[in-house]
């Protein structure tokens, strides 16, 4: 056994300890198997490590008594849903950018782990589990979230850009669900929800999606239109008053 394999296995043992410590090895394996089966992708070490790393991180951050099924549900909201979007829509976007359209294991791993990259996981340990390419894609996608102009830089790999677009879809879907829930309960939306949705719309505008769009970009544009129209026609509730503000960014 080579030194690299020994280091990788010892690192897996260390980083996945929250799973084994709670006796959830079988649960983790079944959850992972279900995930790759639904996507129809192969079982590879890098994808498995990405899934286990995210699961272990969530277990470590939450109350030990929390039902592990709820952890998987949380992962579904934060990352697995984005990975499913990546699986279904990334090939056409990649092809439209001159890429061969194949989704690499590195890109899948980046999608699964990008939400936890900024947590207490060192770059060295992350790379030791999922590799330097996945780290690069996830890290640069997260940077676009903070500085949208990076999306237009040639130095940013196309994989990081498509990963970022799938995160935009997730954020938009989340905003739509929250607004629908608030409207159903109080027939209006709180100011913080309104502002958060405006932020998503402004960020999407700054992406400057192409006029000849891929199906992924078309989906983002449709959701943008839905959110914009919703904000224009939904009252804001500031607890004391309900008032209308049609201040969504114009497209």
Short mmCIF file of C-alpha atoms in Angstrom, two decimals:
data_model
loop_
_atom_site.label_atom_id
_atom_site.label_comp_id
_atom_site.label_asym_id
_atom_site.label_seq_id
_atom_site.Cartn_x
_atom_site.Cartn_y
_atom_site.Cartn_z
CA UNK A 1 0.00 0.00 0.00
CA UNK A 2 1.47 3.36 -0.99
CA UNK A 3 1.84 6.35 1.30
CA UNK A 4 -0.85 8.31 -0.56
CA UNK A 5 -3.44 5.56 -0.05
CA UNK A 6 -2.46 5.19 3.61
CA UNK A 7 -2.82 8.94 4.15
CA UNK A 8 -6.16 9.00 2.37
CA UNK A 9 -7.56 6.13 4.41
CA UNK A 10 -6.34 7.59 7.69
CA UNK A 11 -7.85 10.93 6.75
CA UNK A 12 -11.16 9.29 5.86
CA UNK A 13 -11.17 7.61 9.27
CA UNK A 14 -10.53 10.96 10.98
CA UNK A 15 -12.98 13.10 9.00
CA UNK A 16 -15.81 10.55 8.95
CA UNK A 17 -15.60 9.91 12.70
CA UNK A 18 -18.95 11.68 13.41
CA UNK A 19 -20.61 8.96 11.32
CA UNK A 20 -18.94 5.95 12.92
CA UNK A 21 -19.10 7.45 16.43
CA UNK A 22 -22.90 7.44 16.21
CA UNK A 23 -23.03 3.97 14.67
CA UNK A 24 -24.34 5.31 11.37
CA UNK A 25 -22.01 3.54 8.95
CA UNK A 26 -24.82 1.43 7.45
CA UNK A 27 -27.14 4.45 7.34
CA UNK A 28 -24.48 6.52 5.57
CA UNK A 29 -23.82 3.77 3.02
CA UNK A 30 -27.52 3.32 2.26
CA UNK A 31 -28.07 7.09 1.96
CA UNK A 32 -25.13 7.34 -0.41
CA UNK A 33 -26.30 4.36 -2.45
CA UNK A 34 -29.77 5.90 -2.77
CA UNK A 35 -28.23 9.20 -3.88
CA UNK A 36 -26.07 7.81 -6.67
CA UNK A 37 -28.86 5.45 -7.78
CA UNK A 38 -31.29 8.35 -8.18
CA UNK A 39 -28.74 10.25 -10.25
CA UNK A 40 -27.65 7.19 -12.18
CA UNK A 41 -23.97 7.88 -11.61
CA UNK A 42 -21.15 5.50 -10.79
CA UNK A 43 -19.89 4.81 -7.31
CA UNK A 44 -16.45 6.40 -7.13
CA UNK A 45 -14.22 7.11 -4.19
CA UNK A 46 -14.19 10.87 -4.72
CA UNK A 47 -18.00 11.13 -4.90
CA UNK A 48 -18.39 8.83 -1.90
CA UNK A 49 -15.88 10.88 0.07
CA UNK A 50 -17.70 14.08 -0.85
CA UNK A 51 -21.04 12.68 0.34
CA UNK A 52 -19.57 11.28 3.55
CA UNK A 53 -17.68 14.52 4.26
CA UNK A 54 -20.86 16.56 3.97
CA UNK A 55 -22.83 14.10 6.11
CA UNK A 56 -20.11 13.95 8.77
CA UNK A 57 -19.87 17.74 8.87
CA UNK A 58 -23.63 18.11 9.33
CA UNK A 59 -23.66 15.48 12.09
CA UNK A 60 -20.80 17.25 13.83
CA UNK A 61 -22.56 20.61 13.71
CA UNK A 62 -25.98 19.52 14.93
CA UNK A 63 -27.32 18.13 18.15
CA UNK A 64 -26.28 14.53 18.63
CA UNK A 65 -29.89 13.58 19.24
CA UNK A 66 -31.12 14.81 15.85
CA UNK A 67 -32.67 12.16 13.64
CA UNK A 68 -30.15 11.27 10.89
CA UNK A 69 -33.01 11.27 8.37
CA UNK A 70 -33.40 14.98 9.13
CA UNK A 71 -29.71 15.46 8.36
CA UNK A 72 -30.21 13.91 4.93
CA UNK A 73 -33.25 16.16 4.43
CA UNK A 74 -31.08 19.15 5.30
CA UNK A 75 -28.41 17.99 2.87
CA UNK A 76 -31.10 17.67 0.23
CA UNK A 77 -31.97 21.33 0.68
CA UNK A 78 -28.41 22.61 0.79
CA UNK A 79 -26.54 20.53 -1.76
CA UNK A 80 -28.05 17.33 -3.11
CA UNK A 81 -30.80 19.22 -4.92
CA UNK A 82 -28.18 21.41 -6.58
CA UNK A 83 -26.26 18.29 -7.60
CA UNK A 84 -29.39 16.89 -9.23
CA UNK A 85 -29.77 20.17 -11.15
CA UNK A 86 -26.12 19.90 -12.16
CA UNK A 87 -26.68 16.35 -13.38
CA UNK A 88 -29.67 17.28 -15.49
CA UNK A 89 -28.64 20.65 -16.92
CA UNK A 90 -24.87 21.05 -16.82
CA UNK A 91 -24.04 19.04 -19.97
CA UNK A 92 -25.90 21.40 -22.32
CA UNK A 93 -24.46 24.49 -20.65
CA UNK A 94 -20.94 23.05 -20.79
CA UNK A 95 -21.35 22.18 -24.46
CA UNK A 96 -22.55 25.71 -25.23
CA UNK A 97 -19.25 26.95 -23.79
CA UNK A 98 -17.08 24.66 -25.92
CA UNK A 99 -16.73 21.97 -23.26
CA UNK A 100 -17.27 18.29 -24.08
CA UNK A 101 -20.31 18.28 -21.82
CA UNK A 102 -19.17 15.47 -19.53
CA UNK A 103 -19.62 16.02 -15.80
CA UNK A 104 -16.48 14.87 -14.04
CA UNK A 105 -16.33 13.22 -10.64
CA UNK A 106 -14.50 16.37 -9.53
CA UNK A 107 -17.48 18.54 -10.45
CA UNK A 108 -19.95 16.22 -8.73
CA UNK A 109 -17.76 16.25 -5.61
CA UNK A 110 -17.51 20.04 -5.72
CA UNK A 111 -21.30 20.32 -5.94
CA UNK A 112 -21.85 18.00 -2.99
CA UNK A 113 -19.33 19.74 -0.75
CA UNK A 114 -19.30 23.42 -1.76
CA UNK A 115 -21.76 24.53 0.98
CA UNK A 116 -19.42 23.23 3.69
CA UNK A 117 -16.17 24.47 2.17
CA UNK A 118 -16.16 27.64 4.25
CA UNK A 119 -16.70 25.75 7.49
CA UNK A 120 -13.96 24.45 9.74
CA UNK A 121 -12.39 22.20 7.12
CA UNK A 122 -8.84 22.99 6.11
CA UNK A 123 -8.00 23.10 2.44
CA UNK A 124 -5.42 20.35 2.88
CA UNK A 125 -7.91 17.95 4.44
CA UNK A 126 -10.55 18.79 1.86
CA UNK A 127 -8.09 18.15 -0.97
CA UNK A 128 -6.94 14.95 0.73
CA UNK A 129 -10.50 13.61 0.53
CA UNK A 130 -11.91 14.95 -2.73
CA UNK A 131 -8.91 16.29 -4.66
CA UNK A 132 -7.55 19.63 -5.80
CA UNK A 133 -9.85 20.00 -8.83
CA UNK A 134 -13.02 19.67 -6.75
CA UNK A 135 -11.56 22.13 -4.26
CA UNK A 136 -10.84 24.60 -7.06
CA UNK A 137 -14.33 24.36 -8.57
CA UNK A 138 -16.10 24.69 -5.21
CA UNK A 139 -13.86 27.47 -3.96
CA UNK A 140 -14.16 29.57 -7.11
CA UNK A 141 -17.91 29.04 -7.32
CA UNK A 142 -18.21 30.35 -3.78
CA UNK A 143 -16.05 33.35 -4.71
CA UNK A 144 -18.48 34.23 -7.51
CA UNK A 145 -21.21 34.45 -4.89
CA UNK A 146 -19.24 37.20 -3.18
CA UNK A 147 -17.96 38.93 -6.34
CA UNK A 148 -20.23 38.33 -9.32
CA UNK A 149 -17.84 39.96 -11.81
CA UNK A 150 -15.67 36.84 -11.50
CA UNK A 151 -18.34 34.97 -13.46
CA UNK A 152 -17.17 36.76 -16.59
CA UNK A 153 -13.44 36.16 -16.08
CA UNK A 154 -11.83 33.69 -18.48
CA UNK A 155 -9.52 32.55 -15.70
CA UNK A 156 -12.49 31.07 -13.83
CA UNK A 157 -13.08 27.50 -15.09
CA UNK A 158 -16.41 26.82 -16.75
CA UNK A 159 -17.05 24.08 -14.18
CA UNK A 160 -17.05 26.66 -11.38
CA UNK A 161 -19.46 28.81 -13.38
CA UNK A 162 -21.99 26.07 -14.02
CA UNK A 163 -21.73 25.05 -10.38
CA UNK A 164 -22.56 28.62 -9.39
CA UNK A 165 -25.60 28.64 -11.69
CA UNK A 166 -26.97 25.53 -10.00
CA UNK A 167 -26.63 27.31 -6.66
CA UNK A 168 -28.61 30.24 -8.06
CA UNK A 169 -31.40 27.81 -9.01
CA UNK A 170 -31.39 26.41 -5.47
CA UNK A 171 -31.56 29.88 -3.94
CA UNK A 172 -34.40 30.87 -6.26
CA UNK A 173 -36.36 27.71 -5.48
CA UNK A 174 -35.87 28.35 -1.77
CA UNK A 175 -37.07 31.95 -2.13
CA UNK A 176 -40.17 30.83 -4.02
CA UNK A 177 -41.01 28.26 -1.32
CA UNK A 178 -40.51 30.74 1.52
CA UNK A 179 -42.61 33.43 -0.18
CA UNK A 180 -45.41 30.99 -0.97
CA UNK A 181 -45.42 29.85 2.65
CA UNK A 182 -45.52 33.40 4.00
CA UNK A 183 -48.23 34.47 1.60
CA UNK A 184 -50.35 31.47 2.56
CA UNK A 185 -49.96 32.20 6.29
CA UNK A 186 -49.94 36.01 6.52
CA UNK A 187 -50.85 37.12 2.97
CA UNK A 188 -47.63 39.14 2.79
CA UNK A 189 -43.87 38.75 3.13
CA UNK A 190 -41.49 40.04 5.84
CA UNK A 191 -39.00 42.78 4.87
CA UNK A 192 -36.02 40.43 5.33
CA UNK A 193 -37.49 37.93 2.88
CA UNK A 194 -38.21 40.74 0.45
CA UNK A 195 -34.64 42.04 0.69
CA UNK A 196 -33.08 38.59 0.39
CA UNK A 197 -35.10 37.98 -2.75
CA UNK A 198 -34.05 41.34 -4.17
CA UNK A 199 -30.43 40.35 -3.55
CA UNK A 200 -30.93 37.15 -5.56
CA UNK A 201 -32.51 39.09 -8.43
CA UNK A 202 -29.76 41.70 -8.47
CA UNK A 203 -27.08 39.02 -8.44
CA UNK A 204 -28.82 37.24 -11.32
CA UNK A 205 -28.97 40.45 -13.31
CA UNK A 206 -25.24 40.97 -12.81
CA UNK A 207 -24.58 37.52 -14.29
CA UNK A 208 -25.78 38.95 -17.63
CA UNK A 209 -27.16 35.69 -19.00
CA UNK A 210 -26.70 35.28 -22.72
CA UNK A 211 -29.49 35.96 -25.21
CA UNK A 212 -28.90 32.49 -26.71
CA UNK A 213 -29.33 30.56 -23.52
CA UNK A 214 -28.88 26.94 -22.51
CA UNK A 215 -31.80 25.16 -20.76
CA UNK A 216 -30.12 25.92 -17.42
CA UNK A 217 -29.97 29.64 -18.17
CA UNK A 218 -33.55 29.55 -19.46
CA UNK A 219 -34.69 28.03 -16.17
CA UNK A 220 -32.91 30.75 -14.21
CA UNK A 221 -34.55 33.43 -16.36
CA UNK A 222 -38.00 31.91 -15.82
CA UNK A 223 -37.51 31.79 -12.07
CA UNK A 224 -36.17 35.34 -12.14
CA UNK A 225 -39.37 36.47 -13.86
CA UNK A 226 -41.52 34.61 -11.32
CA UNK A 227 -39.73 36.19 -8.37
CA UNK A 228 -39.74 39.64 -9.89
CA UNK A 229 -43.47 39.51 -10.58
CA UNK A 230 -44.12 38.09 -7.12
CA UNK A 231 -42.29 40.94 -5.40
CA UNK A 232 -44.10 43.50 -7.48
CA UNK A 233 -47.48 42.10 -6.48
CA UNK A 234 -47.00 40.91 -2.90
CA UNK A 235 -47.43 43.23 0.12
CA UNK A 236 -44.62 43.59 2.64
CA UNK A 237 -45.44 43.11 6.30
CA UNK A 238 -43.30 45.12 8.73
CA UNK A 239 -45.28 43.73 11.70
CA UNK A 240 -47.05 47.03 12.29
CA UNK A 241 -48.12 47.82 8.75
CA UNK A 242 -48.71 46.01 5.49
CA UNK A 243 -47.69 47.99 2.46
CA UNK A 244 -46.86 47.46 -1.19
CA UNK A 245 -43.42 48.13 -2.63
CA UNK A 246 -42.84 47.44 -6.30
CA UNK A 247 -39.10 47.77 -6.16
CA UNK A 248 -37.84 44.60 -7.79
CA UNK A 249 -35.00 45.36 -10.21
CA UNK A 250 -36.14 45.94 -13.76
CA UNK A 251 -34.80 43.46 -16.26
#
